XYZ file of C-alpha atoms in Angstrom:
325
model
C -14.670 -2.957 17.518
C -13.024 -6.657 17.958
C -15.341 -7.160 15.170
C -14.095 -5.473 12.305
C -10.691 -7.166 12.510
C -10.275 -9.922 10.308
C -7.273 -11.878 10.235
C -5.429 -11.884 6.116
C -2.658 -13.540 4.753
C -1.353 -9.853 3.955
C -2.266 -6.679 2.090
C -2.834 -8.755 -1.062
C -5.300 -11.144 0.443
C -7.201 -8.605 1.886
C -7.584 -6.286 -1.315
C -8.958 -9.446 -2.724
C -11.207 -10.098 -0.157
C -12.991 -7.070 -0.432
C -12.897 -7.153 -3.989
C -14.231 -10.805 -4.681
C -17.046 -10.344 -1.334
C -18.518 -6.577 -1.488
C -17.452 -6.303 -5.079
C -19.211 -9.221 -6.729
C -22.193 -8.167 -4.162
C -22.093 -4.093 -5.656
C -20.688 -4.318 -8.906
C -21.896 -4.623 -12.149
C -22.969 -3.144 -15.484
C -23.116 1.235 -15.307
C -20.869 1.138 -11.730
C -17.960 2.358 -11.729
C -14.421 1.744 -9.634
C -11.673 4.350 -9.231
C -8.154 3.656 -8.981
C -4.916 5.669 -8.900
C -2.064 5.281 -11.241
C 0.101 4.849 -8.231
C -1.071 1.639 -6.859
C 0.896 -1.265 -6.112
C 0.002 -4.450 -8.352
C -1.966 -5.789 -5.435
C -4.853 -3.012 -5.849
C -5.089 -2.927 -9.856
C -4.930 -6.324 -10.732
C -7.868 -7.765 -8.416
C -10.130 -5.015 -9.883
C -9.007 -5.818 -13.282
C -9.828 -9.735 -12.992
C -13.334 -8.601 -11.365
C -13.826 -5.992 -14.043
C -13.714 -8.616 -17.090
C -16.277 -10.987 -14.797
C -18.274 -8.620 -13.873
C -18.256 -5.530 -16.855
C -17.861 -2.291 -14.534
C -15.562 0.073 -15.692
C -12.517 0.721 -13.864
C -11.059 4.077 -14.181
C -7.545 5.508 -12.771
C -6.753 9.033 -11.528
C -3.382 10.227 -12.934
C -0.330 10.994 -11.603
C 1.424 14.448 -12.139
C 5.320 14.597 -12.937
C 5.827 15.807 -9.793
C 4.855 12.229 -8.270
C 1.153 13.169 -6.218
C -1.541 12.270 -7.283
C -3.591 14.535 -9.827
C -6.572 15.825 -7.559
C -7.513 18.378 -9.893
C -9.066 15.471 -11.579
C -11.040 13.905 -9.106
C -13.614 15.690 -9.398
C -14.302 15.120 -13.140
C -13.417 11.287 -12.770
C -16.212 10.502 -9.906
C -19.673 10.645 -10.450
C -23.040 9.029 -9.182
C -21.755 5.948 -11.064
C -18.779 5.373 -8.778
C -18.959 2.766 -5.822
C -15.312 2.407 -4.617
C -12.400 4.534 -4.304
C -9.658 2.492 -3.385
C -6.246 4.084 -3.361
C -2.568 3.786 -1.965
C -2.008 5.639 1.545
C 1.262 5.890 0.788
C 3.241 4.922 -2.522
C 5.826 2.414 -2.301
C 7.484 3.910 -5.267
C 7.500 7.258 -5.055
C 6.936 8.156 -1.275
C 4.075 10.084 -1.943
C 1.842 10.370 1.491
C -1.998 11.427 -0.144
C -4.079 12.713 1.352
C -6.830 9.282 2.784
C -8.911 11.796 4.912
C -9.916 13.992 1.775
C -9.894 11.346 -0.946
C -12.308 9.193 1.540
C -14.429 12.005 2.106
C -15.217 12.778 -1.546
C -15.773 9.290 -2.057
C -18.611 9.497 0.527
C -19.901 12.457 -0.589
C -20.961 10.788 -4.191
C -21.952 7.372 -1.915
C -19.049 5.331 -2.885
C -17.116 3.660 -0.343
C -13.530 4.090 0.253
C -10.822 1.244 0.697
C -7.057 2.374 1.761
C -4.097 0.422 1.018
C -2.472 1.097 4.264
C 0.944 -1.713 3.552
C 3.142 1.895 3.651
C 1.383 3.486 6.435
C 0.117 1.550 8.950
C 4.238 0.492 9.652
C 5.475 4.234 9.144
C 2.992 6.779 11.011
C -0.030 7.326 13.226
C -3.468 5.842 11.481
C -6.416 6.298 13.379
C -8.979 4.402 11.104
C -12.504 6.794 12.733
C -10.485 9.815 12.123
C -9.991 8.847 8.019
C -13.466 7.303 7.889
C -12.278 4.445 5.812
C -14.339 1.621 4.782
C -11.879 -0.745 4.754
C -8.541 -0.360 4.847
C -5.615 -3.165 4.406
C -2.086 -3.682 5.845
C 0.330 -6.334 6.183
C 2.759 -7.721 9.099
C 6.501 -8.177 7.090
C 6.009 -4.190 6.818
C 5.669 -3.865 10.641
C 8.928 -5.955 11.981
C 6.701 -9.258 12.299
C 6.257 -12.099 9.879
C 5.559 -13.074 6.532
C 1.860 -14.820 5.784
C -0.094 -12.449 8.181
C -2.093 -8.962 7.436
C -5.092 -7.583 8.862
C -8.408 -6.461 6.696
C -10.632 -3.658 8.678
C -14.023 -3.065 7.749
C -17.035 -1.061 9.079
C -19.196 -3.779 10.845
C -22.361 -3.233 9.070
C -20.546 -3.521 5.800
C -18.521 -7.071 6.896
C -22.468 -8.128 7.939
C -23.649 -7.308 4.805
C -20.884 -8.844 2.830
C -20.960 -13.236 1.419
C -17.735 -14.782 2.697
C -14.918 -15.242 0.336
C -13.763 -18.577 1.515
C -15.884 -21.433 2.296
C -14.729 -24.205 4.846
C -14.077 -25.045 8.410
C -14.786 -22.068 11.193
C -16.716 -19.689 8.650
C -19.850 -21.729 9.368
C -22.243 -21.464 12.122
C -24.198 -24.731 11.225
C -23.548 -27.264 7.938
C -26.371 -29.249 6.035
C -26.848 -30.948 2.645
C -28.940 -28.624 1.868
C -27.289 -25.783 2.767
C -25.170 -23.820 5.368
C -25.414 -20.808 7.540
C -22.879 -18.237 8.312
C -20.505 -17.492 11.339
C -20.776 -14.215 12.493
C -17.848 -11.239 11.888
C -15.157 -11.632 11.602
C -15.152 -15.596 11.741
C -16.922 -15.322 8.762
C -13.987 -14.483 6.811
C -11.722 -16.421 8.517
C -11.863 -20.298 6.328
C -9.596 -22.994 7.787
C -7.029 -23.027 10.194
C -5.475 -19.291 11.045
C -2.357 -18.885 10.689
C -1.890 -19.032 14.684
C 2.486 -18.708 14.972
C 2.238 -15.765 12.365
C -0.765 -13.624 13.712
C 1.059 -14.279 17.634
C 4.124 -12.836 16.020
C 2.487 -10.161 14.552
C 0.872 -8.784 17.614
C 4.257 -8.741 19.144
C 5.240 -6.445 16.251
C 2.488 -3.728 17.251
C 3.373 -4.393 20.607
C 6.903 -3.131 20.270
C 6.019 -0.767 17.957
C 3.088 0.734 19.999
C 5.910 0.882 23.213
C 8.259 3.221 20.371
C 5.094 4.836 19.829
C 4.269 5.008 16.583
C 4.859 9.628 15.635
C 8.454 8.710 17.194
C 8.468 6.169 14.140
C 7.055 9.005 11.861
C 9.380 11.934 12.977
C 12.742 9.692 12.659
C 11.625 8.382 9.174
C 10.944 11.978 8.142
C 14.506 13.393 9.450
C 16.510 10.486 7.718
C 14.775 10.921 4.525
C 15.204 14.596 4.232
C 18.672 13.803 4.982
C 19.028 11.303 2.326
C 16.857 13.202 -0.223
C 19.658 16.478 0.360
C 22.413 13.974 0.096
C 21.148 11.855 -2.829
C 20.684 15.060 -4.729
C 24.049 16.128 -4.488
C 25.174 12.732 -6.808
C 25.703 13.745 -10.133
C 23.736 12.436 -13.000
C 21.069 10.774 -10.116
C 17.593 11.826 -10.634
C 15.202 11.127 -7.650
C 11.292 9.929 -8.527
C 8.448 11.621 -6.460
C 7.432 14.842 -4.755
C 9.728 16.895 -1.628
C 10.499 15.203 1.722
C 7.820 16.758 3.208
C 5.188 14.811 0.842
C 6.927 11.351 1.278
C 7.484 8.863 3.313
C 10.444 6.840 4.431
C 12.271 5.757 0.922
C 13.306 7.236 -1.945
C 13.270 5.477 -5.640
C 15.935 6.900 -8.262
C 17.720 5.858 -11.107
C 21.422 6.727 -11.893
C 22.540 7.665 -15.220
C 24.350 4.997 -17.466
C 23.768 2.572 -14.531
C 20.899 -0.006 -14.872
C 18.988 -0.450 -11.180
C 19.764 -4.184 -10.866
C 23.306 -3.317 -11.478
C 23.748 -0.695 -8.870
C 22.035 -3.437 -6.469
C 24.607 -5.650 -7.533
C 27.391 -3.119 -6.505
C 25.533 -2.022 -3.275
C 25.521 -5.109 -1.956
C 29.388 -5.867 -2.208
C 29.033 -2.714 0.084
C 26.968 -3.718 2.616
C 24.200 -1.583 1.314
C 20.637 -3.562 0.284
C 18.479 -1.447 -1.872
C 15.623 -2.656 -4.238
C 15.773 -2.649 -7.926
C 12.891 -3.472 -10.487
C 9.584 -2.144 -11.453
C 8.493 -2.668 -7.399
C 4.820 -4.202 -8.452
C 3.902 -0.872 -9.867
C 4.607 -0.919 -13.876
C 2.235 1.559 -14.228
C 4.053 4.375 -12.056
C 7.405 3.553 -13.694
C 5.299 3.690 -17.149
C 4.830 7.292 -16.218
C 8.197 8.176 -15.953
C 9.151 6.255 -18.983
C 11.248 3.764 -17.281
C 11.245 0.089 -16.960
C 12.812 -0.153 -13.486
C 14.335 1.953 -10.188
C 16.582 1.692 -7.265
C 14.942 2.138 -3.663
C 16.666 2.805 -1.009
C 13.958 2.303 1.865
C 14.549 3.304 5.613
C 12.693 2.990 8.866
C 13.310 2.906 12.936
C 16.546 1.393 12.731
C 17.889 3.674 9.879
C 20.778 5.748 10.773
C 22.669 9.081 8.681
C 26.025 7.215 8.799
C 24.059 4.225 6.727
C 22.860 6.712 4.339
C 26.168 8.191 3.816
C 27.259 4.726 2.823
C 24.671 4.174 0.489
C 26.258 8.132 -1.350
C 29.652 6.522 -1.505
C 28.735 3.008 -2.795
C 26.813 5.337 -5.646
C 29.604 7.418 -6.371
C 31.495 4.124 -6.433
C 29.051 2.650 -9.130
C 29.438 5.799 -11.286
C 33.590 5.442 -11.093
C 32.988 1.844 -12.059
C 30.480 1.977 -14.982
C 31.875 5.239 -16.495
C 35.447 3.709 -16.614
């Protein structure tokens, strides 16, 4: 439904939104919140800020050294103390695809509701919120070829009902008195101020082109040129590749390069023509796993073609000449 749409400033925005509306409504002393180890910044830090307000305890299911999520564990880390499951669909680190329909269901089956951090997916592959059964789930528009300062929150309708607003002002309202105000209806309720009209026009152009591509087109290329560049990228010497087989993963793959530090081999890429990513990503905790302080990302979608990849191989080989000599 229409309804359940709510217009964000991004992924970020949203997360928050849910956290500082249904959480401060359903959280408190005893509850519980379960996070992964693989989130971005954007879904641990919100919880953390609410946790210290609010004194829930916020607990994280591991990681494996493979790069998927520990689900072996799941089952000892929820209980009839849990009330949100909020997890990564796919990680922006390590690729990893989990599994939303499975991890959403077990949420349910305790009670707890389920949030997906869709940023990675919703741009990338097929997501048919009814068929995962998420509660809410999150995504921005600079991930889908639109622009920055726009994102989408969906929520089930009875739970965006049930739920206080998060910002108070102009729209939000249905009527305004000194002694008190009543709320807009869904989604308006959620949506303060002035929208940001240019950005959310732009965005729905985005979908629009990518809906006319159709959106397992966007999937099956993604999947072909990272297989090709995971083969490829594991033929450099002394490069060692973070997260689970092609199959598991999305479109990128994160590495690091021995005796070359990330932000250097971003330096020399880019004399190449080649733009990669280096840092931590927003996800400390991932590369705290792997007992590293940053990575290189190479990240590839629609537009991504083998002869590009091949270019990124020979700038790295080019980095290792340079840095070893």
């Amino acid at each position: 439904n229409e309804r359940e749409i709510i217009f964000t400033r991004g992924t970020t925005e949203g997360i928050n939104l849910v956290a500082n509306s249904w959480g401060r409504a359903n959280l408190g002393p005893g509850d519980e919140v379960l996070i992964t180890e693989m989130e971005h910044h954007s879904n641990i830090v919100p919880w953390q800020i609410l946790q210290q307000q609010l004194g829930f305890t916020l607990r994280y299911l591991p990681i494996t050294d493979e790069g998927t999520l520990a689900l072996d564990q799941l089952d000892n880390l929820l209980s009839e103390r849990t009330k949100l499951v909020s997890f990564v669909h796919a990680s922006n680190v390590l690729g990893t695809v989990n599994p939303a329909a499975e991890l959403t269901a077990k949420a349910h089956q305790g009670g707890a509701r389920g949030l997906l951090d869709g940023a990675q997916s919703v741009p990338h592959m097929p997501v048919d919120v009814q068929a995962l059964a998420v509660d809410f789930l999150v995504f921005s528009s600079h991930k889908l070829c639109g622009p920055t300062g726009a994102g989408v929150l969906y929520g089930k309708r009875e739970l965006l009902e049930a739920m206080p607003p998060f910002l108070g002002g102009g729209d939000m309202i249905r009527e305004v008195k000194l002694t008190g105000s009543k709320w807009n209806s869904v989604p308006h309720k959620f949506e303060a101020g002035t929208p940001s009209i240019a950005e959310v026009i732009g965005m729905g152009a985005a979908i629009d082109y990518l809906s006319g591509i159709g959106m397992a087109w966007v999937r099956e290329h993604e999947q072909i040129i990272t297989r090709y560049a995971y083969e490829r990228l594991s033929q450099v010497e002394g490069l060692h590749i973070l997260g689970p087989e092609p199959a598991q993963r999305g479109g990128l793959v994160a590495f690091t390069l021995d005796g070359v530090h990330p932000h250097d081999l971003s330096a020399v890429l880019d004399s190449e023509g080649i733009a990669i990513r280096a840092g931590h990503h927003c996800a400390q905790p991932v590369h705290d796993h792997f007992d590293i302080v940053a990575s290189a990302r190479a990240s590839f979608y629609l537009y991504t073609t083998p002869d590009e990849v091949d270019r990124l191989v020979a700038g790295l080989e080019k980095a290792t000449t340079l840095f070893a000599g």
